[in-house]
Structures are given as structure tokens and as C-alpha cells.
mmCIF file of C-alpha atoms and ligand atoms in Angstrom:
data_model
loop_
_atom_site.group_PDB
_atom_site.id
_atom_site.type_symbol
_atom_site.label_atom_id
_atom_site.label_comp_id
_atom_site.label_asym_id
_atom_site.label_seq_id
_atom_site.Cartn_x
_atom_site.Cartn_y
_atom_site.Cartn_z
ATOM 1 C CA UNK A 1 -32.600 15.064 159.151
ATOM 2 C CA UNK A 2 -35.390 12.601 158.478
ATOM 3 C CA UNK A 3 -35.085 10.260 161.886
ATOM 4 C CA UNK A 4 -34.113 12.816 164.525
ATOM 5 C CA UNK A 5 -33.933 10.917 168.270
ATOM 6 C CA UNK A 6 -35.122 7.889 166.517
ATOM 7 C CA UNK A 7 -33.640 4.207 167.530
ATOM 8 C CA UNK A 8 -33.390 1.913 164.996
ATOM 9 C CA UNK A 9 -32.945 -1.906 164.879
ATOM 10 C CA UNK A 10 -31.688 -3.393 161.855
ATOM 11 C CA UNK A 11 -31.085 -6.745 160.998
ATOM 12 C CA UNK A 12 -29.026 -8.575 158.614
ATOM 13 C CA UNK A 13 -26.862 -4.947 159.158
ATOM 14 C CA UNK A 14 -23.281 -5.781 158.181
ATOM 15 C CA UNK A 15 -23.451 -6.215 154.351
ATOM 16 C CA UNK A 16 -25.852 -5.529 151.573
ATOM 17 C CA UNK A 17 -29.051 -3.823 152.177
ATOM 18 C CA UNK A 18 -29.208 -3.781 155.725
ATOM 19 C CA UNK A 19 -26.183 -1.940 156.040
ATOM 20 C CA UNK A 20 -27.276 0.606 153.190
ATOM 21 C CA UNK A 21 -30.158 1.469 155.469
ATOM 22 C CA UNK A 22 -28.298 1.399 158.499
ATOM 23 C CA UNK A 23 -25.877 3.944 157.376
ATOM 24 C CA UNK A 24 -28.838 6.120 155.407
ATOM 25 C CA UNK A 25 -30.606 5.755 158.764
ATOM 26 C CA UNK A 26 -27.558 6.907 160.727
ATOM 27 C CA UNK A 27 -26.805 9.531 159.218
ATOM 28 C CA UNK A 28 -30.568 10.770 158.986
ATOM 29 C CA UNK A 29 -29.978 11.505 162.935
ATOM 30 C CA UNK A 30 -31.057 7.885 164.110
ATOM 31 C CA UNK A 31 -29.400 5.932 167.168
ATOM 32 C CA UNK A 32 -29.053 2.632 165.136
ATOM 33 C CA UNK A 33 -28.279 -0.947 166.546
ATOM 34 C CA UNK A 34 -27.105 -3.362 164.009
ATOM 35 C CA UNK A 35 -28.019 -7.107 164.209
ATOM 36 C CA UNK A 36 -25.679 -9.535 162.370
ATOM 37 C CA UNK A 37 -23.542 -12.686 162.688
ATOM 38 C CA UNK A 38 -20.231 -11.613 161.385
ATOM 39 C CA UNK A 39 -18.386 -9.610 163.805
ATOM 40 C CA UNK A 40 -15.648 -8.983 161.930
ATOM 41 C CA UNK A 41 -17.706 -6.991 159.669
ATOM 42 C CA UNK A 42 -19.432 -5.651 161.781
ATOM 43 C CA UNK A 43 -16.114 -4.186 163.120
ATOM 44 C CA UNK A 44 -15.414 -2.497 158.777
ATOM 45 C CA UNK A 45 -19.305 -1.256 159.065
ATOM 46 C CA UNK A 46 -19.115 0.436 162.315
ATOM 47 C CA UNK A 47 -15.917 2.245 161.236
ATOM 48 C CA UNK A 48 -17.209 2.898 157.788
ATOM 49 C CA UNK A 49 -20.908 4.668 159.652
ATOM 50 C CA UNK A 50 -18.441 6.888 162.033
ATOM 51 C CA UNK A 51 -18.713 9.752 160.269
ATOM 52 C CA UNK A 52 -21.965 10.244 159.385
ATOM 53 C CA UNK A 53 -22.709 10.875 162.996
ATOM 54 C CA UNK A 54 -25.398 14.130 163.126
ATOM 55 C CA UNK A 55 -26.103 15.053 166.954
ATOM 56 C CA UNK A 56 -23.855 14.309 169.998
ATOM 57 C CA UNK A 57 -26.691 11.710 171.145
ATOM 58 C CA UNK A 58 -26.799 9.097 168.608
ATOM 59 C CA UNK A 59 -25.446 6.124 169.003
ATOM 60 C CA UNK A 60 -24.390 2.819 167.053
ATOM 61 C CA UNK A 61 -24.306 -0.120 168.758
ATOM 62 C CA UNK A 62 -22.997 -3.878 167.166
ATOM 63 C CA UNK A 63 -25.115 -7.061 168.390
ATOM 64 C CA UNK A 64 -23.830 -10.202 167.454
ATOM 65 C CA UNK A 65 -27.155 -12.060 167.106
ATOM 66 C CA UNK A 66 -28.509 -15.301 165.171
ATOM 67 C CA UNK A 67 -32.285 -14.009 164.607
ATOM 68 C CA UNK A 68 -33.414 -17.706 163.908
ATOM 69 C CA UNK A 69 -32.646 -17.937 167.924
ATOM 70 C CA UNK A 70 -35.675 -17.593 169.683
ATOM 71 C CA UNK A 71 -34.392 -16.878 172.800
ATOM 72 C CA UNK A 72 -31.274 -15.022 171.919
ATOM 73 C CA UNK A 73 -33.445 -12.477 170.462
ATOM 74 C CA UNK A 74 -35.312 -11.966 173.334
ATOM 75 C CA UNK A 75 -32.292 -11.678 175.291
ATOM 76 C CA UNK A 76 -30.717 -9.160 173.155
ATOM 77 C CA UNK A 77 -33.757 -7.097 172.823
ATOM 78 C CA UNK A 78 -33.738 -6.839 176.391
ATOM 79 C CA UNK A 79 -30.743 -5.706 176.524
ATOM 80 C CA UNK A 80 -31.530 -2.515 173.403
ATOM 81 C CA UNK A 81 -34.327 -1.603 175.717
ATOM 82 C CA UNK A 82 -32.271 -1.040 178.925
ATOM 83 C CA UNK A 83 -29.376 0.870 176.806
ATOM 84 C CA UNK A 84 -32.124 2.628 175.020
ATOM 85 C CA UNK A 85 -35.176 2.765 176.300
ATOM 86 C CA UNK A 86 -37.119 2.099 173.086
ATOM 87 C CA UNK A 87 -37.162 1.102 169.588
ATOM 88 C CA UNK A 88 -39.413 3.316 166.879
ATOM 89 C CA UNK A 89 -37.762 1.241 163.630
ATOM 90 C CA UNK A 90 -37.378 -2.294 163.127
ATOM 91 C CA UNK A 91 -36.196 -3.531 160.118
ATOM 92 C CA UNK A 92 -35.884 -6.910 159.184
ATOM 93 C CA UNK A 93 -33.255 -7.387 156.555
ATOM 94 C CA UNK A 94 -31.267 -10.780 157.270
ATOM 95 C CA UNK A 95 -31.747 -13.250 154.831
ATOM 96 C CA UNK A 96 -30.253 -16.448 152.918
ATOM 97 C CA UNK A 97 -30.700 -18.333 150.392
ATOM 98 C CA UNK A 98 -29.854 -22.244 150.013
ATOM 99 C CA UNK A 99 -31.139 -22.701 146.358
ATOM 100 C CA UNK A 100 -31.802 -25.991 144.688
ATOM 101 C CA UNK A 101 -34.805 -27.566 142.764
ATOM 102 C CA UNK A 102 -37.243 -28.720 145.304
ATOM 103 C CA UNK A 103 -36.817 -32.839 145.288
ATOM 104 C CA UNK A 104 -33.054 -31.502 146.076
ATOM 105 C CA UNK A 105 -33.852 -29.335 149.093
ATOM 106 C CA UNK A 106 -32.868 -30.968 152.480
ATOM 107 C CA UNK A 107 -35.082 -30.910 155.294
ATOM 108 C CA UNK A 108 -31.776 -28.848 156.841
ATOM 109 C CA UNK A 109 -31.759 -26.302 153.534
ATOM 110 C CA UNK A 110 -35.164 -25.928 154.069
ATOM 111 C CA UNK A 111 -36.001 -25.528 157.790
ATOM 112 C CA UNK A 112 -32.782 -22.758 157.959
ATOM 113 C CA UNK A 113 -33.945 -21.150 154.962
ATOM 114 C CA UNK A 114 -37.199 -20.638 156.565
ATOM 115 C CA UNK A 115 -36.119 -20.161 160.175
ATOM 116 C CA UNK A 116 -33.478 -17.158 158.983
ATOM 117 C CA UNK A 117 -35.949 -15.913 156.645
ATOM 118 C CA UNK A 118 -39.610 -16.290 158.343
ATOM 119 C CA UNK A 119 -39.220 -17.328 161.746
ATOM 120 C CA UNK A 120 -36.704 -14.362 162.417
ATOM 121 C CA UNK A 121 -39.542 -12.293 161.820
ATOM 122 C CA UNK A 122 -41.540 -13.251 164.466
ATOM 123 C CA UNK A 123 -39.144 -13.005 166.583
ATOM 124 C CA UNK A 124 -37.755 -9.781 165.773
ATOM 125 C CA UNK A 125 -41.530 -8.802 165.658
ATOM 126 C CA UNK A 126 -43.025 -9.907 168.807
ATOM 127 C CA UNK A 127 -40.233 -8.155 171.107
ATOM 128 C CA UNK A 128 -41.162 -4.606 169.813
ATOM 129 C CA UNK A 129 -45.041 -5.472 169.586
ATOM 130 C CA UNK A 130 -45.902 -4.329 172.646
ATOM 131 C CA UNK A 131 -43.863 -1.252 173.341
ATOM 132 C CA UNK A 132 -44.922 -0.078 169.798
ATOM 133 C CA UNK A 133 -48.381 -0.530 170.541
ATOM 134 C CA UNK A 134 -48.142 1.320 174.200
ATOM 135 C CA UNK A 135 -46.434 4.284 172.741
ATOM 136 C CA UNK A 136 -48.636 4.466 169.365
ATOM 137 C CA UNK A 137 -46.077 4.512 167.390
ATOM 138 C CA UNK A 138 -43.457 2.298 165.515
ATOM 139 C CA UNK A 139 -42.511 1.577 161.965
ATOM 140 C CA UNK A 140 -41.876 -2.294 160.970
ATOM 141 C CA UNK A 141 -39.964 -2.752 157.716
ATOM 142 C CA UNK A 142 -39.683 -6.388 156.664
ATOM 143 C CA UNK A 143 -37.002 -7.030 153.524
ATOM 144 C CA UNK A 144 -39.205 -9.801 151.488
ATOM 145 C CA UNK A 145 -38.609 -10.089 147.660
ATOM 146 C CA UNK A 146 -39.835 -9.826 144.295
ATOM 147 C CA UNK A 147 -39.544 -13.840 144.343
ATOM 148 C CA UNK A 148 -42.249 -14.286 147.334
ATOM 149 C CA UNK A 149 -44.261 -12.527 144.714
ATOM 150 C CA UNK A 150 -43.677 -14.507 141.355
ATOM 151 C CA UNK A 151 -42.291 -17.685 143.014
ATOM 152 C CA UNK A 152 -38.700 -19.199 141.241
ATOM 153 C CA UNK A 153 -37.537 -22.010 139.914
ATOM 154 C CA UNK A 154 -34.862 -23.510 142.455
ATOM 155 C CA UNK A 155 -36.195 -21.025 145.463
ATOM 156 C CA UNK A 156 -39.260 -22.572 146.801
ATOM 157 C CA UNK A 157 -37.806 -22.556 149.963
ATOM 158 C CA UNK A 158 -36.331 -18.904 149.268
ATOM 159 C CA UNK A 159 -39.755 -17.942 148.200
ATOM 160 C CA UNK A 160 -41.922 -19.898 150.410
ATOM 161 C CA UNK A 161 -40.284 -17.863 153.503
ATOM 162 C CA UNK A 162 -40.453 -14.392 150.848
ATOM 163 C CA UNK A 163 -44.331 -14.883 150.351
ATOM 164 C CA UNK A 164 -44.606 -15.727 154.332
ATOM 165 C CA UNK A 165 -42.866 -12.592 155.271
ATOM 166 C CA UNK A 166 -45.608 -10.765 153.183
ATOM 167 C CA UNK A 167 -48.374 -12.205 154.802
ATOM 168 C CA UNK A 168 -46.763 -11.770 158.271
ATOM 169 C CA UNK A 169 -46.344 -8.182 157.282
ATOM 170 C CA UNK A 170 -50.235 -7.917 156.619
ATOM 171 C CA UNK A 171 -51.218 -9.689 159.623
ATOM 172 C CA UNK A 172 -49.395 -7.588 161.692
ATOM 173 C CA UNK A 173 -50.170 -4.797 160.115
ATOM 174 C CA UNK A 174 -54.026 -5.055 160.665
ATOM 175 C CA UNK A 175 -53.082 -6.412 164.518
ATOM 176 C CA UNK A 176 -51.163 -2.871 165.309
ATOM 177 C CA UNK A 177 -52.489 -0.308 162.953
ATOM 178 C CA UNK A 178 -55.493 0.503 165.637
ATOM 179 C CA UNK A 179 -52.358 1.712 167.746
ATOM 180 C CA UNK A 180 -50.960 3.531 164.497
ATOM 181 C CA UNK A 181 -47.618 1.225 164.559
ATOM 182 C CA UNK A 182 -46.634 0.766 160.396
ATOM 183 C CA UNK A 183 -45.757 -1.934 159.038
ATOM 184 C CA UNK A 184 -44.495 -2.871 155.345
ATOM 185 C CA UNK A 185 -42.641 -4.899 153.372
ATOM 186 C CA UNK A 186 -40.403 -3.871 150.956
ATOM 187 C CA UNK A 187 -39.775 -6.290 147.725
ATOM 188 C CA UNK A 188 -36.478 -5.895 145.772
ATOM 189 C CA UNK A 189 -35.775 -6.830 142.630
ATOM 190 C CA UNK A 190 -32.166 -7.944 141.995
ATOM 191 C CA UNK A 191 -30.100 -5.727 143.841
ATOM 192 C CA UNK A 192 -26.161 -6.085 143.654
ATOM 193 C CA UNK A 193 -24.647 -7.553 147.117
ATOM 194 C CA UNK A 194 -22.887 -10.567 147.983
ATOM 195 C CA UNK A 195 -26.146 -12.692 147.815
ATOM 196 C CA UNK A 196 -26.415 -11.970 144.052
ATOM 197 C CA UNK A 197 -22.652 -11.699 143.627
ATOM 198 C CA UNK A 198 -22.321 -15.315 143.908
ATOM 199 C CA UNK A 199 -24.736 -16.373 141.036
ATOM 200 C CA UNK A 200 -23.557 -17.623 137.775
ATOM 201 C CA UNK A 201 -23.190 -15.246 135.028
ATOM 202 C CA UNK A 202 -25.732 -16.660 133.063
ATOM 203 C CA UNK A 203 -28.013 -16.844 135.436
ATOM 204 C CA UNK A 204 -27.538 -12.715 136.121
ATOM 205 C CA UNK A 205 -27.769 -12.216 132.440
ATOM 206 C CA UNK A 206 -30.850 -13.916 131.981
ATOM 207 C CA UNK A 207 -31.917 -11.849 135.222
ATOM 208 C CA UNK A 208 -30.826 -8.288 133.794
ATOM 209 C CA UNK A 209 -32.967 -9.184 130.386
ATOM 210 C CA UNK A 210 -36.108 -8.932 132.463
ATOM 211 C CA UNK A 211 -35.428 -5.833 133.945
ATOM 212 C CA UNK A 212 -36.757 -2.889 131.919
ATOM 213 C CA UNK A 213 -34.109 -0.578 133.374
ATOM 214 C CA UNK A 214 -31.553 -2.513 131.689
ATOM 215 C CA UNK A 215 -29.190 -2.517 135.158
ATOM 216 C CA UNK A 216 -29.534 -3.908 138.728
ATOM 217 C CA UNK A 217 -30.826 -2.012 141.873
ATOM 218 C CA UNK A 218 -28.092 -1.039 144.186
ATOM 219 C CA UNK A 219 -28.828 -0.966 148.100
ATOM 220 C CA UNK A 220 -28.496 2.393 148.562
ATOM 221 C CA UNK A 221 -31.851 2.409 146.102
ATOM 222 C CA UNK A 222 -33.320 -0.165 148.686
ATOM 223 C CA UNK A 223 -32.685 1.814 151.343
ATOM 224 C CA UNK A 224 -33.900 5.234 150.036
ATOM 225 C CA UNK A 225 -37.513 3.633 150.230
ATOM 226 C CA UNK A 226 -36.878 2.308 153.855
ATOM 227 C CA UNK A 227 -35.968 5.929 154.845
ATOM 228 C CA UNK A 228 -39.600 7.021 153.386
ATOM 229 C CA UNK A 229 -41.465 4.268 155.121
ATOM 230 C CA UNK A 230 -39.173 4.813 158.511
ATOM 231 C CA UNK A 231 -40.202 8.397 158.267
ATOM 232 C CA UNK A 232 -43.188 10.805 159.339
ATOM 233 C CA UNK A 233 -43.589 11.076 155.781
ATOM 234 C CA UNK A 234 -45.218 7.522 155.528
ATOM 235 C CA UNK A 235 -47.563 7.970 158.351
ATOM 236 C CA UNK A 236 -50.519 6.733 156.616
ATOM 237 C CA UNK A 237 -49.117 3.606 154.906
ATOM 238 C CA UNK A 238 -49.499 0.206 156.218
ATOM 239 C CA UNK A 239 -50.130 -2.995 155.038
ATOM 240 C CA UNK A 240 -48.087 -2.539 151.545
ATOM 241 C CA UNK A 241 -45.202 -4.018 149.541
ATOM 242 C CA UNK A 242 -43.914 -2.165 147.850
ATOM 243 C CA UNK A 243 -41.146 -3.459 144.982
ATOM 244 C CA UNK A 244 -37.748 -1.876 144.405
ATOM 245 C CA UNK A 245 -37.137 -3.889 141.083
ATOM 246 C CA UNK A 246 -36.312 -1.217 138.039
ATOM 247 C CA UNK A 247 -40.111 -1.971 136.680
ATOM 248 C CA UNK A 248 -39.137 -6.081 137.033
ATOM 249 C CA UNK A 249 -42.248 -7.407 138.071
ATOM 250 C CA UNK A 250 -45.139 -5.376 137.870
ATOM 251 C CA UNK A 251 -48.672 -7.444 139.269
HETATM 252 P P1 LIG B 301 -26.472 -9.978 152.199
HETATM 253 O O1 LIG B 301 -26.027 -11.376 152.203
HETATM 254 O O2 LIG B 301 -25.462 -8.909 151.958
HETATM 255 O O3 LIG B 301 -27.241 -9.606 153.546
HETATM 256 C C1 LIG B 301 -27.840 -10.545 154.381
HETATM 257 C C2 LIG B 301 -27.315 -10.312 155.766
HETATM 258 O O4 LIG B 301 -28.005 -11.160 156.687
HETATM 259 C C3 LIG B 301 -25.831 -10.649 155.901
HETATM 260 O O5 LIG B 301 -25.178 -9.581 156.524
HETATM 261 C C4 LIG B 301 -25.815 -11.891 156.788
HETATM 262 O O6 LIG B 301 -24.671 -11.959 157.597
HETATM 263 C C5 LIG B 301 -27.063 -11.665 157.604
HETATM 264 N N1 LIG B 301 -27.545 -12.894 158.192
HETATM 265 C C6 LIG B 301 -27.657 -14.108 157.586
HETATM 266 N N2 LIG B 301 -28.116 -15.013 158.453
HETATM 267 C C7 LIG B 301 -28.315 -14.359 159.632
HETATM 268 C C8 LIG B 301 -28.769 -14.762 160.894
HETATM 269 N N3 LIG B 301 -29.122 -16.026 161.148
HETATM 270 N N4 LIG B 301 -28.855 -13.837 161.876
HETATM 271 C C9 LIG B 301 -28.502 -12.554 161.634
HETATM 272 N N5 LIG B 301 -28.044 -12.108 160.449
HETATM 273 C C10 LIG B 301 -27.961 -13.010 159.463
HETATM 274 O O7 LIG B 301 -27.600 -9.892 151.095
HETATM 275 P P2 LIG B 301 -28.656 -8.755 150.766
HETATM 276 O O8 LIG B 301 -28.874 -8.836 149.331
HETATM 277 O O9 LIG B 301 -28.287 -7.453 151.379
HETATM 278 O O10 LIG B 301 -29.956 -9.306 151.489
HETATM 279 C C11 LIG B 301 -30.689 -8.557 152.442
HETATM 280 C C12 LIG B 301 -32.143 -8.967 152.383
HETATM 281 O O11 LIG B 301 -32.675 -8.585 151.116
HETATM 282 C C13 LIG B 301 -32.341 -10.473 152.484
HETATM 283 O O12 LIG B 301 -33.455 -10.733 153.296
HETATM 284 C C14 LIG B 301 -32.627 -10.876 151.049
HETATM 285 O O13 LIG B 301 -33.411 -12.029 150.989
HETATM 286 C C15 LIG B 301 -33.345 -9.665 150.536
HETATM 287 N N6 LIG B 301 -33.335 -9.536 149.088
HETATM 288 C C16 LIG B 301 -32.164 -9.357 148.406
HETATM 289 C C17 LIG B 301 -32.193 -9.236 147.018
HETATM 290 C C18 LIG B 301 -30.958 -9.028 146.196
HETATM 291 O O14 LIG B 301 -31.074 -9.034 144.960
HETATM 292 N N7 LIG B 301 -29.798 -8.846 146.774
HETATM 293 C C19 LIG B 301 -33.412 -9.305 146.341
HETATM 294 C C20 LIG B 301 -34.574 -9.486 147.068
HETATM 295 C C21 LIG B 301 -34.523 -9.581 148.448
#
């Protein structure tokens, strides 16, 4: 076991990446608390994580939570702390997209894009800043994306809140690495979930020509690198992004 009597929080938990890592983390021996607004599949994942239960303590917990709300956050953190007692993992992994070409971006498409996206973040963020920093120890991991890197065509408000997350991720990373807290961003490529299901097939064709391993990522691959940089084994690593994109973008 990688995460023995750790407590994870991860965001975004129910589908996709976030649940990839919440299930790797699970059944690496972490007590994980999943953060998402669909409680229905919230309901599938929990079942689904069951069984990959190590040690008699862990536990894994469902909060139905909008992370764009400010004080709902606060109140549900609260509320991890008293059931248990800390938090050594955050990951931020909840995420939308509202795509368009920019003179067709509401102000609606792009304030949610970048309140779900960016301001989530801090918010997430500045309820485990402190108790990180008092116990020396924490790992952040922040879900950005290879497109907060590049920029895209019909994402600027996608990649405006990407490239955001990556300088949040620095910031806070020089803020709490005196008190040996990590914390990373992790950039994937095109990985295959319901937020890439729903492009056009065109559009994913054009996608998998610029991918030198000739296929798409899968979240399990996402979350293989969130294990390494949740671990002891990334103890010295702060500050980076690191891109899960089959050799996509390389800078
Ligand atoms: P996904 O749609 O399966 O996962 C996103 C999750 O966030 C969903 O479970 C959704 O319910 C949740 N969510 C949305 N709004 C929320 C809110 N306000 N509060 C709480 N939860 C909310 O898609 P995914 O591909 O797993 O995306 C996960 C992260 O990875 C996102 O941040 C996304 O931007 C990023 N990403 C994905 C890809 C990709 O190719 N799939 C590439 C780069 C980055």
C-alpha cells in the first residue's frame, strides 16, 4: 500500500479522472472523501470502490458539494475535519467545459467556466492551507490541462481557468513548501471520459493525429501519476506540471 492512514479529498470524484484516482487512492489504503454534484453517481461509485477496501479503518465518505460555492466548501470541509481529523491529499479534479469561439462566450459561460474551474481551487485550497502547513505535511494535486498550456481555439475560457490553475499551483507551491506541503498540477492530454465523449468525431480525429501514441490516455493513466505525487515517493517535488498526454505537447 502506497497511502496507508492517509485521508484524501477528491473533487470532481464521481466520473472520469477523479474517480480513477479515488478508487487507485482507495484501494492504496487511503480514507477517501469524494466531492461531486451528482448523487446518483455518486451512489454507482461508492458501490463500485467497496471492494477495494485494504484495512478495517478506511473509510469512503460521499459529499454532495458545488466547489464554485464559497461557503459550501467551507462548510463541508468543516465537517471532513470533525469526521476525520485531517486531510494529507487534496485533489482538485472537477472541471467543465462550455466551449465556443470567444465573441460567442456569455458572460454566464464564462464566469461558470472559470468559477468551477479556477475559483474552486481556491476554495478547495485555502481550507486545507493551514492544517497542512501546521502539520508539515500535505500533498495538493490540481487537474489543469494540456490546453492551459498551448491555449485552443473555442476554449479561452476552458484555458484561461487551465493556465490559472497552473499559476495558482506555483503560487501556492512557493507559499507552503517552507512547511514541506506539495503541490502540483497535473496536465492531461485527451483522456477518454464523458467530457471528451461528447465531442464530434472529427474533432477527436483531428485530436488523435497529434498524439504520437496514436490512442487516447485513459484515467486510470491519469491517476497512476496522482498516486506518485500523493505518495512519499514524491517528497521532493513541488511546483511542477507535469503532462499525461501520450508525448502530445511537449514545451
Ligand atoms: P468528467 O466530466 O468525467 O469529470 C468532471 C467531474 O467534475 C464530474 O464528475 C462533474 O460532476 C464534476 N463537477 C462538475 N462541476 C462541478 C462542481 N461545480 N462541483 C463539484 N463537482 C463538479 O471529466 P474528466 O475528463 O474526468 O475531467 C476531470 C478533470 O480533468 C477536469 O478538471 C478536466 O478539465 C480535466 N481534464 C480532462 C481532460 C480529458 O481529456 N478528459 C483533459 C485535460 C484535463
Amino acid at each position: 500500500m502506497h497511502l496507508p492512514n492517509q485521508i484524501a479529498v477528491v473533487t470532481g470524484a464521481t466520473s472520469g479522472i477523479g474517480k480513477a484516482i479515488a478508487a487507485l487512492f482507495y484501494a492504496e489504503g487511503a480514507s477517501v472523501v469524494l466531492i461531486g454534484t451528482q448523487e446518483e453517481k455518486a451512489k454507482a461509485a461508492l458501490e463500485e470502490m467497496a471492494p477495494l477496501k485494504k484495512t478495517e479503518s478506511q473509510k469512503l465518505l460521499f459529499k454532495l458539494l458545488d466547489v464554485a460555492d464559497t461557503s459550501a466548501v467551507e462548510q463541508a470541509f468543516s465537517a471532513i475535519y470533525q469526521e476525520l481529523g485531517q486531510v494529507d491529499i487534496l485533489v482538485n479534479s472537477a472541471g467543465i467545459t462550455r466551449d465556443n469561439f470567444l465573441f460567442r462566450i456569455s458572460e454566464e459561460d464564462w464566469d461558470r467556466v472559470l468559477a468551477v474551474n479556477l475559483k474552486a481551487v481556491f476554495n478547495t485550497c485555502r481550507q486545507v492551507y493551514r492544517p497542512m502547513m501546521k502539520k508539515r505535511k500535505g500533498k495538493i494535486i490540481n487537474i489543469s490541462s494540456v490546453i492551459g498550456l498551448t491555449g485552443n481555439a473555442g476554449q479561452a475560457n476552458y484555458a484561461a481557468s487551465k493556465a490559472g490553475m497552473i499559476a495558482l499551483t506555483k503560487s501556492l507551491a512557493l507559499e507552503l513548501a517552507r512547511k514541506n506541503v506539495c503541490v502540483n498540477a497535473i496536465a492531461p492530454g485527451f483522456i477518454q471520459t464523458q467530457m471528451t465523449e461528447v465531442l464530434p468525431d472529427e474533432i477527436k480525429k483531428g485530436i488523435l493525429a497529434k498524439i504520437p501514441f496514436e490512442r487516447y490516455g485513459t484515467p486510470e493513466e491519469v491517476a497512476r501519476l496522482a498516486l506518485f505525487l500523493a505518495s512519499d515517493a514524491s517528497n521532493y517535488i513541488t511546483g511542477q506540471v507535469i503532462n499525461v498526454d501520450g508525448g502530445m505537447v511537449m514545451l
